[in-house]
Amino acid sequence: MASEKQRSLLLESTSRFPIPPGVRFSYGTAGFRSDGLILGSTVFRAGVLAALRSIKTGHAIGLMITASHNPIFDNGVKIADPDGGMLTQKWEPFADALANAPDPQHLLDLVVQFAEEENIPLCGTQSAEVLLGRDTRPTGESLLETAKQGINAIIGAVAVDMGILTTPQLHWIVRSRNKGTKASEFDYYAQLSKSFRCLIDLIPENIVKSEVDPKVLVDGANGVGGEKLEELKKMLKGLDIEVRNSGKKGGVLNDGVGADYVQKEKVAPSSFGSIDMGLRCASLDGDADRLVYFHVLSASDNSIDLIDGDKILSLFAVFIKEQLSILNRNENDDVFNSLPARLGIVQTAYANGASTDYLKQMGLEVVFTPTGVKYLHKKAAEYDIGIYFEANGHGTIIFSEEFLSLLHARSDELSVSMAGSERHKAAVRLLAVSQLINQAVGDALSGLLLVEAVLSYMGWSIVRWSQLYADLPSRQLKVKVADRNAVVTANAETEVVQPVGLQKLIDTETAKYPRGRCFIRPSGTEDIVRVYAEASTQEAADRLANSVMQLVYQFLDFTNSHV
Ligand code: NG1
Ligand code: ZN
Protein backbone atom coordinates (compact mmCIF):
# COMPACT_ATOMS: atom_id res chain seq x y z
CA MET A 1 0.00 0.00 0.00
CA ALA A 2 1.20 3.50 -0.76
CA SER A 3 1.48 5.74 2.30
CA GLU A 4 -0.49 9.01 2.43
CA LYS A 5 2.77 10.92 2.31
CA GLN A 6 3.79 9.08 -0.86
CA ARG A 7 0.44 9.73 -2.51
CA SER A 8 0.49 13.45 -1.90
CA LEU A 9 4.15 13.76 -2.91
CA LEU A 10 3.46 12.03 -6.22
CA LEU A 11 0.33 14.11 -6.90
CA GLU A 12 2.05 17.37 -6.10
CA SER A 13 5.24 16.60 -8.08
CA THR A 14 3.37 15.32 -11.15
CA SER A 15 1.24 18.46 -11.29
CA ARG A 16 4.43 20.46 -11.99
CA PHE A 17 4.90 18.61 -15.34
CA PRO A 18 1.59 18.55 -17.24
CA ILE A 19 1.56 16.52 -20.44
CA PRO A 20 1.41 18.48 -23.71
CA PRO A 21 -2.04 18.29 -25.36
CA GLY A 22 -2.58 16.08 -28.40
CA VAL A 23 0.65 14.09 -28.20
CA ARG A 24 0.90 10.35 -27.63
CA PHE A 25 4.20 8.98 -26.36
CA SER A 26 5.38 5.44 -27.05
CA TYR A 27 8.35 3.57 -25.58
CA GLY A 28 9.10 2.32 -29.12
CA THR A 29 12.16 0.39 -30.29
CA ALA A 30 14.50 2.15 -27.85
CA GLY A 31 12.76 4.45 -25.37
CA PHE A 32 10.75 7.67 -25.71
CA ARG A 33 11.81 10.20 -28.32
CA SER A 34 10.43 13.54 -29.54
CA ASP A 35 11.15 17.24 -29.74
CA GLY A 36 13.15 17.91 -26.54
CA LEU A 37 10.97 20.89 -25.60
CA ILE A 38 7.82 18.79 -25.11
CA LEU A 39 9.48 15.91 -23.31
CA GLY A 40 9.39 17.24 -19.72
CA SER A 41 6.37 15.24 -18.53
CA THR A 42 7.68 12.05 -20.19
CA VAL A 43 11.11 12.37 -18.62
CA PHE A 44 9.61 13.14 -15.20
CA ARG A 45 7.49 9.99 -15.48
CA ALA A 46 10.46 7.93 -16.70
CA GLY A 47 12.18 9.07 -13.47
CA VAL A 48 9.23 7.72 -11.45
CA LEU A 49 9.39 4.46 -13.37
CA ALA A 50 13.16 4.08 -12.89
CA ALA A 51 12.78 4.57 -9.12
CA LEU A 52 10.02 1.92 -8.99
CA ARG A 53 12.18 -0.46 -11.06
CA SER A 54 15.03 0.03 -8.61
CA ILE A 55 12.79 -0.76 -5.63
CA LYS A 56 11.47 -3.83 -7.45
CA THR A 57 14.91 -5.22 -8.38
CA GLY A 58 16.82 -4.04 -5.32
CA HIS A 59 19.55 -2.71 -7.61
CA ALA A 60 20.69 0.52 -9.26
CA ILE A 61 18.88 1.48 -12.47
CA GLY A 62 20.15 3.76 -15.26
CA LEU A 63 18.30 6.63 -16.91
CA MET A 64 19.84 8.14 -20.03
CA ILE A 65 18.74 11.39 -21.67
CA THR A 66 19.51 11.08 -25.38
CA ALA A 67 17.91 10.87 -28.82
CA SER A 68 20.88 9.03 -30.33
CA HIS A 69 21.16 9.77 -34.07
CA ASN A 70 18.08 12.06 -34.23
CA PRO A 71 18.47 15.78 -35.00
CA ILE A 72 19.86 18.04 -32.29
CA PHE A 73 16.53 19.48 -31.11
CA ASP A 74 15.04 16.06 -30.47
CA ASN A 75 15.68 14.35 -27.20
CA GLY A 76 14.68 11.12 -25.52
CA VAL A 77 14.94 8.89 -22.50
CA LYS A 78 16.00 5.25 -22.12
CA ILE A 79 16.07 3.10 -19.01
CA ALA A 80 18.84 0.58 -18.23
CA ASP A 81 18.04 -2.49 -16.16
CA PRO A 82 20.36 -3.75 -13.36
CA ASP A 83 22.44 -5.91 -15.74
CA GLY A 84 23.06 -2.84 -17.91
CA GLY A 85 20.69 -4.11 -20.62
CA MET A 86 17.52 -2.44 -21.84
CA LEU A 87 14.49 -2.10 -19.56
CA THR A 88 12.64 -5.43 -19.42
CA GLN A 89 9.96 -5.56 -22.11
CA LYS A 90 7.49 -6.64 -19.45
CA TRP A 91 7.49 -3.07 -18.11
CA GLU A 92 7.10 -1.33 -21.48
CA PRO A 93 3.25 -1.23 -21.38
CA PHE A 94 3.50 0.39 -17.93
CA ALA A 95 6.00 2.91 -19.31
CA ASP A 96 3.57 3.77 -22.11
CA ALA A 97 0.62 4.07 -19.75
CA LEU A 98 2.61 6.26 -17.35
CA ALA A 99 3.82 8.59 -20.11
CA ASN A 100 0.27 9.11 -21.36
CA ALA A 101 -1.63 9.36 -18.05
CA PRO A 102 -3.73 12.50 -18.61
CA ASP A 103 -3.41 14.03 -15.12
CA PRO A 104 -1.75 13.50 -11.69
CA GLN A 105 -4.67 11.49 -10.27
CA HIS A 106 -4.62 9.04 -13.19
CA LEU A 107 -0.89 8.71 -12.80
CA LEU A 108 -1.19 8.03 -9.07
CA ASP A 109 -3.85 5.39 -9.69
CA LEU A 110 -1.65 3.69 -12.28
CA VAL A 111 1.38 3.69 -9.98
CA VAL A 112 -0.57 2.36 -7.00
CA GLN A 113 -2.18 -0.40 -9.05
CA PHE A 114 1.07 -1.42 -10.74
CA ALA A 115 2.96 -1.38 -7.43
CA GLU A 116 0.35 -3.71 -5.98
CA GLU A 117 0.51 -6.10 -8.93
CA GLU A 118 4.32 -6.14 -8.85
CA ASN A 119 4.61 -6.23 -5.07
CA ILE A 120 6.52 -2.98 -4.91
CA PRO A 121 6.31 -1.52 -1.39
CA LEU A 122 5.53 2.21 -1.30
CA CYS A 123 5.13 2.50 2.44
CA GLY A 124 8.01 4.94 2.85
CA THR A 125 10.76 2.64 4.13
CA GLN A 126 12.01 1.37 0.77
CA SER A 127 15.19 2.51 -0.96
CA ALA A 128 16.13 2.99 -4.60
CA GLU A 129 19.05 4.33 -6.63
CA VAL A 130 18.94 5.73 -10.16
CA LEU A 131 22.09 6.73 -12.06
CA LEU A 132 21.51 9.52 -14.57
CA GLY A 133 23.43 10.41 -17.69
CA ARG A 134 22.89 12.68 -20.67
CA ASP A 135 24.45 13.42 -24.04
CA THR A 136 25.40 16.89 -25.30
CA ARG A 137 22.00 18.10 -26.57
CA PRO A 138 20.92 21.61 -25.52
CA THR A 139 17.80 20.32 -23.74
CA GLY A 140 19.78 17.62 -21.89
CA GLU A 141 20.64 19.51 -18.74
CA SER A 142 17.12 20.68 -17.93
CA LEU A 143 15.60 17.30 -18.81
CA LEU A 144 18.05 15.63 -16.48
CA GLU A 145 16.89 17.96 -13.68
CA THR A 146 13.31 16.99 -14.53
CA ALA A 147 14.19 13.28 -14.34
CA LYS A 148 15.65 13.90 -10.86
CA GLN A 149 12.32 15.35 -9.76
CA GLY A 150 10.56 12.22 -11.02
CA ILE A 151 12.95 10.04 -9.03
CA ASN A 152 12.56 12.22 -5.94
CA ALA A 153 8.78 11.85 -6.20
CA ILE A 154 9.24 8.31 -4.89
CA ILE A 155 10.13 8.31 -1.19
CA GLY A 156 13.49 6.70 -0.48
CA ALA A 157 14.80 7.00 -4.07
CA VAL A 158 18.16 8.64 -4.65
CA ALA A 159 19.18 10.21 -7.97
CA VAL A 160 22.90 10.16 -8.80
CA ASP A 161 23.87 12.60 -11.54
CA MET A 162 26.74 11.10 -13.56
CA GLY A 163 26.81 14.08 -15.94
CA ILE A 164 27.60 13.86 -19.64
CA LEU A 165 28.21 10.26 -20.78
CA THR A 166 27.79 8.11 -23.84
CA THR A 167 24.77 5.79 -23.61
CA PRO A 168 26.98 2.67 -23.41
CA GLN A 169 29.09 4.25 -20.64
CA LEU A 170 26.01 4.66 -18.48
CA HIS A 171 24.92 1.07 -19.18
CA TRP A 172 28.45 -0.15 -18.34
CA ILE A 173 28.48 1.84 -15.09
CA VAL A 174 25.07 0.48 -14.03
CA ARG A 175 26.16 -3.09 -14.77
CA SER A 176 29.50 -2.72 -12.98
CA ARG A 177 27.98 -1.05 -9.95
CA ASN A 178 25.44 -3.85 -9.54
CA LYS A 179 28.14 -6.50 -9.98
CA GLY A 180 30.21 -4.81 -7.28
CA THR A 181 33.16 -4.17 -9.63
CA LYS A 182 34.88 -0.82 -10.25
CA ALA A 183 32.24 1.41 -11.80
CA SER A 184 33.39 4.99 -12.40
CA GLU A 185 33.89 6.64 -15.78
CA PHE A 186 37.62 6.53 -15.12
CA ASP A 187 37.36 2.78 -14.44
CA TYR A 188 35.66 2.39 -17.83
CA TYR A 189 38.61 4.02 -19.61
CA ALA A 190 41.08 2.06 -17.50
CA GLN A 191 39.43 -1.29 -18.31
CA LEU A 192 39.17 -0.55 -22.02
CA SER A 193 42.73 0.67 -22.38
CA LYS A 194 44.18 -2.19 -20.33
CA SER A 195 42.40 -4.94 -22.27
CA PHE A 196 43.22 -3.25 -25.58
CA ARG A 197 46.89 -3.17 -24.58
CA CYS A 198 46.72 -6.85 -23.67
CA LEU A 199 45.40 -7.73 -27.14
CA ILE A 200 48.07 -5.63 -28.84
CA ASP A 201 50.83 -7.19 -26.74
CA LEU A 202 49.68 -10.65 -27.84
CA ILE A 203 49.89 -9.99 -31.58
CA PRO A 204 52.01 -12.77 -33.08
CA GLU A 205 55.51 -11.69 -34.17
CA ASN A 206 55.13 -13.01 -37.68
CA ILE A 207 52.19 -10.76 -38.65
CA VAL A 208 52.97 -8.56 -41.64
CA LYS A 209 52.15 -5.16 -40.22
CA SER A 210 52.96 -3.08 -43.28
CA GLU A 211 49.39 -3.32 -44.63
CA VAL A 212 47.85 -1.77 -41.52
CA ASP A 213 47.81 2.00 -41.51
CA PRO A 214 48.88 3.15 -38.02
CA LYS A 215 46.19 5.81 -37.94
CA VAL A 216 42.40 5.73 -37.68
CA LEU A 217 40.29 8.84 -38.37
CA VAL A 218 37.11 9.02 -36.33
CA ASP A 219 33.97 11.07 -37.02
CA GLY A 220 32.51 11.91 -33.59
CA ALA A 221 29.07 13.02 -34.99
CA ASN A 222 29.65 16.37 -33.17
CA GLY A 223 28.39 14.58 -30.11
CA VAL A 224 29.40 13.02 -26.84
CA GLY A 225 31.36 10.16 -28.47
CA GLY A 226 34.09 12.41 -29.91
CA GLU A 227 34.54 14.14 -26.56
CA LYS A 228 34.83 10.84 -24.68
CA LEU A 229 37.15 9.33 -27.27
CA GLU A 230 39.55 12.20 -26.59
CA GLU A 231 39.48 11.16 -22.90
CA LEU A 232 40.08 7.50 -23.73
CA LYS A 233 42.92 8.43 -26.08
CA LYS A 234 44.88 9.91 -23.18
CA MET A 235 45.09 6.46 -21.60
CA LEU A 236 45.75 4.46 -24.78
CA LYS A 237 49.10 3.33 -26.02
CA GLY A 238 49.70 1.74 -29.40
CA LEU A 239 46.99 3.44 -31.45
CA ASP A 240 46.96 6.73 -33.30
CA ILE A 241 43.42 8.18 -33.30
CA GLU A 242 42.47 11.47 -34.92
CA VAL A 243 39.04 12.67 -33.83
CA ARG A 244 37.12 14.92 -36.20
CA ASN A 245 33.64 16.38 -35.69
CA SER A 246 34.16 16.32 -31.96
CA GLY A 247 31.62 19.13 -31.58
CA LYS A 248 34.21 21.55 -30.25
CA LYS A 249 34.55 23.51 -33.47
CA GLY A 250 30.92 24.45 -33.82
CA GLY A 251 29.56 21.60 -35.97
CA VAL A 252 25.96 20.54 -35.34
CA LEU A 253 25.18 17.16 -33.77
CA ASN A 254 24.22 14.50 -36.36
CA ASP A 255 24.02 17.10 -39.13
CA GLY A 256 25.79 15.64 -42.16
CA VAL A 257 27.90 13.59 -39.74
CA GLY A 258 27.63 10.42 -37.67
CA ALA A 259 27.15 6.71 -38.20
CA ASP A 260 23.48 6.88 -39.18
CA TYR A 261 24.15 9.47 -41.87
CA VAL A 262 27.15 7.57 -43.24
CA GLN A 263 25.34 4.21 -43.24
CA LYS A 264 22.07 5.43 -44.73
CA GLU A 265 23.48 7.93 -47.27
CA LYS A 266 26.65 5.96 -48.06
CA VAL A 267 28.72 9.16 -48.28
CA ALA A 268 31.63 10.59 -46.28
CA PRO A 269 30.62 12.81 -43.34
CA SER A 270 31.54 16.47 -43.25
CA SER A 271 35.28 17.15 -42.59
CA PHE A 272 36.19 14.01 -44.55
CA GLY A 273 36.97 13.99 -48.23
CA SER A 274 39.32 13.13 -51.05
CA ILE A 275 42.35 13.99 -48.94
CA ASP A 276 41.51 10.93 -46.80
CA MET A 277 41.31 8.50 -49.73
CA GLY A 278 42.50 5.05 -48.72
CA LEU A 279 42.68 5.87 -45.00
CA ARG A 280 40.82 3.89 -42.36
CA CYS A 281 37.87 5.96 -41.12
CA ALA A 282 35.18 5.27 -38.56
CA SER A 283 31.98 7.04 -37.60
CA LEU A 284 30.11 7.05 -34.27
CA ASP A 285 26.49 8.05 -33.81
CA GLY A 286 25.24 10.87 -31.55
CA ASP A 287 25.34 8.87 -28.30
CA ALA A 288 28.17 6.54 -29.38
CA ASP A 289 26.33 3.24 -29.34
CA ARG A 290 26.69 2.69 -33.09
CA LEU A 291 29.87 2.30 -35.11
CA VAL A 292 30.55 1.95 -38.82
CA TYR A 293 33.80 2.10 -40.78
CA PHE A 294 34.42 3.42 -44.27
CA HIS A 295 37.11 4.54 -46.66
CA VAL A 296 36.78 7.34 -49.19
CA LEU A 297 36.68 5.96 -52.73
CA SER A 298 36.83 8.90 -55.06
CA ALA A 299 38.61 12.20 -55.31
CA SER A 300 35.73 13.77 -57.22
CA ASP A 301 32.80 13.04 -54.95
CA ASN A 302 32.15 11.89 -51.40
CA SER A 303 31.49 8.25 -52.26
CA ILE A 304 32.70 5.67 -49.81
CA ASP A 305 33.09 1.96 -49.34
CA LEU A 306 30.89 1.38 -46.29
CA ILE A 307 31.89 -1.25 -43.76
CA ASP A 308 28.73 -1.68 -41.76
CA GLY A 309 27.67 -3.57 -38.64
CA ASP A 310 27.45 -6.84 -40.59
CA LYS A 311 31.10 -6.61 -41.57
CA ILE A 312 32.18 -5.59 -38.07
CA LEU A 313 30.30 -8.66 -36.83
CA SER A 314 32.03 -10.82 -39.46
CA LEU A 315 35.47 -9.54 -38.43
CA PHE A 316 34.74 -10.32 -34.78
CA ALA A 317 33.35 -13.75 -35.70
CA VAL A 318 36.51 -14.63 -37.68
CA PHE A 319 38.69 -13.63 -34.73
CA ILE A 320 36.66 -15.35 -32.00
CA LYS A 321 36.34 -18.54 -34.04
CA GLU A 322 40.09 -18.56 -34.63
CA GLN A 323 40.86 -18.06 -30.94
CA LEU A 324 38.49 -20.89 -29.98
CA SER A 325 40.10 -23.20 -32.48
CA ILE A 326 43.63 -22.33 -31.24
CA LEU A 327 42.48 -22.84 -27.66
CA ASN A 328 41.14 -26.26 -28.55
CA ARG A 329 43.98 -27.32 -30.82
CA ASN A 330 45.56 -30.57 -29.72
CA GLU A 331 49.28 -30.01 -29.95
CA ASN A 332 49.92 -33.55 -28.67
CA ASP A 333 50.43 -32.33 -25.19
CA ASP A 334 49.69 -34.64 -22.32
CA VAL A 335 47.21 -32.40 -20.62
CA PHE A 336 44.97 -31.74 -23.62
CA ASN A 337 41.33 -31.20 -22.87
CA SER A 338 39.12 -29.04 -24.99
CA LEU A 339 36.80 -26.27 -23.86
CA PRO A 340 33.83 -26.50 -26.20
CA ALA A 341 31.97 -23.23 -26.67
CA ARG A 342 28.63 -22.59 -28.34
CA LEU A 343 29.26 -19.60 -30.56
CA GLY A 344 26.10 -17.96 -31.90
CA ILE A 345 25.62 -15.13 -34.39
CA VAL A 346 22.49 -13.02 -34.16
CA GLN A 347 21.27 -10.77 -36.98
CA THR A 348 18.07 -9.09 -38.10
CA ALA A 349 16.36 -9.17 -41.50
CA TYR A 350 18.28 -5.96 -42.37
CA ALA A 351 21.57 -7.89 -42.38
CA ASN A 352 22.97 -8.01 -45.88
CA GLY A 353 22.33 -11.46 -47.39
CA ALA A 354 25.98 -11.73 -48.39
CA SER A 355 27.04 -11.42 -44.74
CA THR A 356 24.70 -14.22 -43.69
CA ASP A 357 26.01 -16.45 -46.51
CA TYR A 358 29.57 -15.69 -45.49
CA LEU A 359 28.95 -16.48 -41.82
CA LYS A 360 27.15 -19.71 -42.66
CA GLN A 361 29.96 -20.74 -44.99
CA MET A 362 32.29 -20.36 -42.03
CA GLY A 363 30.19 -23.03 -40.34
CA LEU A 364 28.69 -20.62 -37.82
CA GLU A 365 25.20 -20.84 -36.35
CA VAL A 366 23.26 -17.75 -37.49
CA VAL A 367 19.87 -16.86 -36.03
CA PHE A 368 17.48 -13.97 -36.63
CA THR A 369 15.38 -11.77 -34.34
CA PRO A 370 13.10 -8.78 -34.89
CA THR A 371 14.71 -5.33 -35.15
CA GLY A 372 15.92 -3.70 -31.92
CA VAL A 373 18.87 -4.64 -29.74
CA LYS A 374 16.58 -5.70 -26.92
CA TYR A 375 15.71 -8.76 -29.04
CA LEU A 376 19.21 -9.40 -30.36
CA HIS A 377 20.84 -9.14 -26.94
CA LYS A 378 18.41 -11.58 -25.37
CA LYS A 379 19.01 -14.16 -28.11
CA ALA A 380 22.80 -13.75 -27.98
CA ALA A 381 22.67 -14.40 -24.22
CA GLU A 382 21.56 -17.99 -24.96
CA TYR A 383 25.09 -18.87 -26.17
CA ASP A 384 28.46 -19.27 -24.45
CA ILE A 385 29.62 -16.51 -26.77
CA GLY A 386 26.95 -14.57 -28.66
CA ILE A 387 27.85 -11.96 -31.26
CA TYR A 388 25.08 -9.67 -32.44
CA PHE A 389 24.98 -6.64 -34.70
CA GLU A 390 22.44 -4.61 -36.57
CA ALA A 391 23.55 -3.49 -40.03
CA ASN A 392 23.49 0.09 -38.71
CA GLY A 393 26.44 -0.66 -36.43
CA HIS A 394 24.81 -1.37 -33.08
CA GLY A 395 26.08 -4.58 -31.54
CA THR A 396 28.45 -6.33 -29.21
CA ILE A 397 29.77 -9.70 -28.05
CA ILE A 398 28.43 -11.29 -24.89
CA PHE A 399 30.03 -14.09 -22.89
CA SER A 400 28.02 -16.24 -20.50
CA GLU A 401 29.19 -16.08 -16.87
CA GLU A 402 29.55 -19.86 -16.88
CA PHE A 403 31.79 -19.90 -19.95
CA LEU A 404 33.88 -17.04 -18.56
CA SER A 405 34.60 -18.90 -15.34
CA LEU A 406 35.60 -22.02 -17.30
CA LEU A 407 37.81 -19.84 -19.48
CA HIS A 408 39.45 -18.25 -16.43
CA ALA A 409 40.12 -21.69 -14.98
CA ARG A 410 41.53 -22.94 -18.30
CA SER A 411 43.74 -19.89 -18.66
CA ASP A 412 45.09 -20.46 -15.13
CA GLU A 413 45.80 -24.13 -15.90
CA LEU A 414 47.55 -23.30 -19.15
CA SER A 415 49.61 -20.59 -17.48
CA VAL A 416 51.15 -23.35 -15.37
CA SER A 417 51.40 -26.21 -17.85
CA MET A 418 51.88 -24.32 -21.13
CA ALA A 419 52.77 -20.73 -20.27
CA GLY A 420 53.43 -18.65 -23.36
CA SER A 421 51.96 -21.26 -25.72
CA GLU A 422 49.51 -20.24 -28.45
CA ARG A 423 46.75 -22.05 -26.56
CA HIS A 424 47.44 -20.02 -23.46
CA LYS A 425 47.54 -16.81 -25.47
CA ALA A 426 44.21 -17.63 -27.11
CA ALA A 427 42.60 -18.02 -23.67
CA VAL A 428 44.08 -14.70 -22.53
CA ARG A 429 42.93 -12.99 -25.74
CA LEU A 430 39.36 -14.21 -25.28
CA LEU A 431 39.38 -12.98 -21.69
CA ALA A 432 40.72 -9.62 -22.87
CA VAL A 433 37.90 -9.38 -25.44
CA SER A 434 35.34 -9.98 -22.68
CA GLN A 435 36.84 -7.04 -20.77
CA LEU A 436 37.24 -4.75 -23.74
CA ILE A 437 33.86 -5.21 -25.37
CA ASN A 438 30.89 -3.75 -23.51
CA GLN A 439 28.86 -6.70 -22.20
CA ALA A 440 25.88 -4.50 -21.38
CA VAL A 441 25.09 -2.98 -24.76
CA GLY A 442 26.57 -2.05 -28.15
CA ASP A 443 29.36 0.49 -27.61
CA ALA A 444 31.10 2.37 -30.42
CA LEU A 445 34.20 3.17 -28.33
CA SER A 446 34.88 -0.36 -27.16
CA GLY A 447 33.87 -1.71 -30.60
CA LEU A 448 36.36 0.64 -32.24
CA LEU A 449 39.19 -0.59 -30.03
CA LEU A 450 38.32 -4.22 -30.72
CA VAL A 451 38.21 -3.63 -34.49
CA GLU A 452 41.59 -1.91 -34.28
CA ALA A 453 43.10 -4.74 -32.22
CA VAL A 454 41.73 -7.45 -34.54
CA LEU A 455 42.91 -5.68 -37.71
CA SER A 456 46.39 -5.39 -36.19
CA TYR A 457 46.31 -9.06 -35.19
CA MET A 458 45.27 -10.10 -38.71
CA GLY A 459 47.61 -7.61 -40.38
CA TRP A 460 44.64 -6.46 -42.49
CA SER A 461 44.12 -3.12 -44.18
CA ILE A 462 40.58 -1.72 -44.31
CA VAL A 463 40.40 -2.81 -47.97
CA ARG A 464 41.35 -6.38 -47.10
CA TRP A 465 38.69 -6.38 -44.37
CA SER A 466 36.08 -5.02 -46.78
CA GLN A 467 36.88 -7.87 -49.18
CA LEU A 468 35.69 -10.54 -46.71
CA TYR A 469 32.60 -10.60 -48.94
CA ALA A 470 30.88 -8.25 -51.37
CA ASP A 471 27.63 -6.73 -50.09
CA LEU A 472 24.55 -7.44 -52.17
CA PRO A 473 23.11 -4.19 -53.54
CA SER A 474 20.22 -3.06 -51.34
CA ARG A 475 17.68 -0.26 -51.01
CA GLN A 476 15.72 0.99 -48.01
CA LEU A 477 12.64 3.17 -48.43
CA LYS A 478 10.40 4.93 -45.95
CA VAL A 479 6.69 4.84 -46.78
CA LYS A 480 4.33 7.28 -45.13
CA VAL A 481 0.92 5.73 -44.57
CA ALA A 482 -2.11 6.64 -42.50
CA ASP A 483 -1.61 3.86 -39.95
CA ARG A 484 1.69 2.02 -39.95
CA ASN A 485 0.38 -0.39 -37.32
CA ALA A 486 -1.94 -1.86 -39.94
CA VAL A 487 1.16 -3.86 -40.93
CA VAL A 488 1.65 -6.90 -38.72
CA THR A 489 4.61 -9.20 -39.31
CA ALA A 490 5.83 -12.64 -38.25
CA ASN A 491 9.00 -14.74 -38.60
CA ALA A 492 11.45 -12.11 -37.37
CA GLU A 493 9.61 -9.50 -39.46
CA THR A 494 10.22 -11.28 -42.78
CA GLU A 495 6.56 -12.11 -43.41
CA VAL A 496 3.51 -9.84 -43.48
CA VAL A 497 0.48 -11.45 -41.88
CA GLN A 498 -1.68 -8.34 -42.10
CA PRO A 499 -2.99 -6.93 -44.41
CA VAL A 500 -3.91 -10.38 -45.64
CA GLY A 501 -2.73 -11.09 -49.20
CA LEU A 502 0.09 -8.53 -49.27
CA GLN A 503 2.85 -11.06 -48.56
CA LYS A 504 1.81 -13.18 -51.55
CA LEU A 505 2.24 -10.21 -53.88
CA ILE A 506 5.60 -9.28 -52.30
CA ASP A 507 6.72 -12.87 -52.92
CA THR A 508 5.62 -12.75 -56.57
CA GLU A 509 7.46 -9.47 -57.08
CA THR A 510 10.61 -10.68 -55.31
CA ALA A 511 10.73 -13.90 -57.36
CA LYS A 512 11.29 -11.81 -60.51
CA TYR A 513 14.78 -10.80 -59.36
CA PRO A 514 17.90 -12.97 -59.12
CA ARG A 515 18.98 -13.04 -55.44
CA GLY A 516 15.91 -10.95 -54.65
CA ARG A 517 14.83 -10.52 -51.03
CA CYS A 518 12.35 -8.01 -49.72
CA PHE A 519 10.38 -7.34 -46.56
CA ILE A 520 8.38 -4.56 -44.96
CA ARG A 521 7.76 -3.64 -41.32
CA PRO A 522 6.41 -0.68 -39.36
CA SER A 523 9.22 1.40 -37.81
CA GLY A 524 9.36 1.53 -34.02
CA THR A 525 11.01 4.96 -33.95
CA GLU A 526 9.40 6.86 -36.84
CA ASP A 527 5.85 7.13 -38.16
CA ILE A 528 6.56 5.18 -41.36
CA VAL A 529 6.62 1.69 -42.86
CA ARG A 530 10.12 0.60 -43.93
CA VAL A 531 10.72 -1.32 -47.15
CA TYR A 532 13.99 -3.22 -47.53
CA ALA A 533 14.99 -4.84 -50.82
CA GLU A 534 18.10 -6.60 -51.96
CA ALA A 535 19.01 -8.07 -55.36
CA SER A 536 21.99 -8.88 -57.57
CA THR A 537 22.23 -5.34 -59.03
CA GLN A 538 21.52 -1.90 -57.60
CA GLU A 539 19.01 -1.22 -60.34
CA ALA A 540 17.12 -4.41 -59.52
CA ALA A 541 17.14 -3.66 -55.76
CA ASP A 542 15.78 -0.17 -56.47
CA ARG A 543 13.06 -1.51 -58.76
CA LEU A 544 12.02 -4.22 -56.30
CA ALA A 545 11.84 -1.69 -53.42
CA ASN A 546 9.76 0.69 -55.54
CA SER A 547 7.25 -1.91 -56.67
CA VAL A 548 6.78 -3.15 -53.13
CA MET A 549 6.31 0.44 -51.98
CA GLN A 550 3.45 0.73 -54.51
CA LEU A 551 1.92 -2.46 -53.07
CA VAL A 552 2.13 -0.99 -49.58
CA TYR A 553 0.27 2.13 -50.74
CA GLN A 554 -2.43 0.05 -52.44
CA PHE A 555 -2.98 -2.23 -49.48
CA LEU A 556 -2.77 0.32 -46.73
CA ASP A 557 -5.06 2.77 -48.44
CA PHE A 558 -7.47 -0.11 -48.88
CA THR A 559 -7.05 -1.17 -45.26
CA ASN A 560 -7.41 2.33 -43.89
CA SER A 561 -10.49 3.19 -45.89
CA HIS A 562 -12.19 0.09 -44.49
CA VAL A 563 -11.26 0.52 -40.84
P1 NG1 B 1 13.11 1.25 -36.39
O1 NG1 B 1 12.74 2.68 -36.60
O2 NG1 B 1 12.17 0.45 -35.53
O3 NG1 B 1 13.43 0.59 -37.71
C1 NG1 B 1 15.67 1.95 -35.86
C2 NG1 B 1 16.69 1.01 -36.46
C3 NG1 B 1 16.91 -0.14 -35.48
C4 NG1 B 1 17.34 0.36 -34.10
C5 NG1 B 1 16.38 1.47 -33.64
C6 NG1 B 1 16.81 2.12 -32.35
C7 NG1 B 1 17.00 0.46 -38.82
C8 NG1 B 1 16.38 -0.11 -40.06
N1 NG1 B 1 16.21 0.46 -37.72
O4 NG1 B 1 14.49 1.23 -35.57
O5 NG1 B 1 17.86 -1.01 -36.01
O6 NG1 B 1 18.67 0.79 -34.09
O7 NG1 B 1 16.19 2.48 -34.64
O8 NG1 B 1 17.70 3.17 -32.50
O9 NG1 B 1 18.16 0.89 -38.84
ZN1 ZN C 1 22.65 5.65 -30.70
Coordinates of C-alpha atoms and ligand atoms in Angstrom, one line a residue, residues 29-30 33 68-69 78 260 263-264 289-290 348 350 371-373 390-392 394 476 493 521-526 528 530, ligand 1:
T29 CA 12.2 0.4 -30.3
A30 CA 14.5 2.1 -27.9
R33 CA 11.8 10.2 -28.3
S68 CA 20.9 9.0 -30.3
H69 CA 21.2 9.8 -34.1
K78 CA 16.0 5.3 -22.1
D260 CA 23.5 6.9 -39.2
Q263 CA 25.3 4.2 -43.2
K264 CA 22.1 5.4 -44.7
D289 CA 26.3 3.2 -29.3
R290 CA 26.7 2.7 -33.1
T348 CA 18.1 -9.1 -38.1
Y350 CA 18.3 -6.0 -42.4
T371 CA 14.7 -5.3 -35.1
G372 CA 15.9 -3.7 -31.9
V373 CA 18.9 -4.6 -29.7
E390 CA 22.4 -4.6 -36.6
A391 CA 23.5 -3.5 -40.0
N392 CA 23.5 0.1 -38.7
H394 CA 24.8 -1.4 -33.1
Q476 CA 15.7 1.0 -48.0
E493 CA 9.6 -9.5 -39.5
R521 CA 7.8 -3.6 -41.3
P522 CA 6.4 -0.7 -39.4
S523 CA 9.2 1.4 -37.8
G524 CA 9.4 1.5 -34.0
T525 CA 11.0 5.0 -34.0
E526 CA 9.4 6.9 -36.8
I528 CA 6.6 5.2 -41.4
R530 CA 10.1 0.6 -43.9
Ligands
NG1_1 P1 13.1 1.3 -36.4 O1 12.7 2.7 -36.6 O2 12.2 0.4 -35.5 O3 13.4 0.6 -37.7 C1 15.7 1.9 -35.9 C2 16.7 1.0 -36.5 C3 16.9 -0.1 -35.5 C4 17.3 0.4 -34.1 C5 16.4 1.5 -33.6 C6 16.8 2.1 -32.3 C7 17.0 0.5 -38.8 C8 16.4 -0.1 -40.1 N1 16.2 0.5 -37.7 O4 14.5 1.2 -35.6 O5 17.9 -1.0 -36.0 O6 18.7 0.8 -34.1 O7 16.2 2.5 -34.6 O8 17.7 3.2 -32.5 O9 18.2 0.9 -38.8

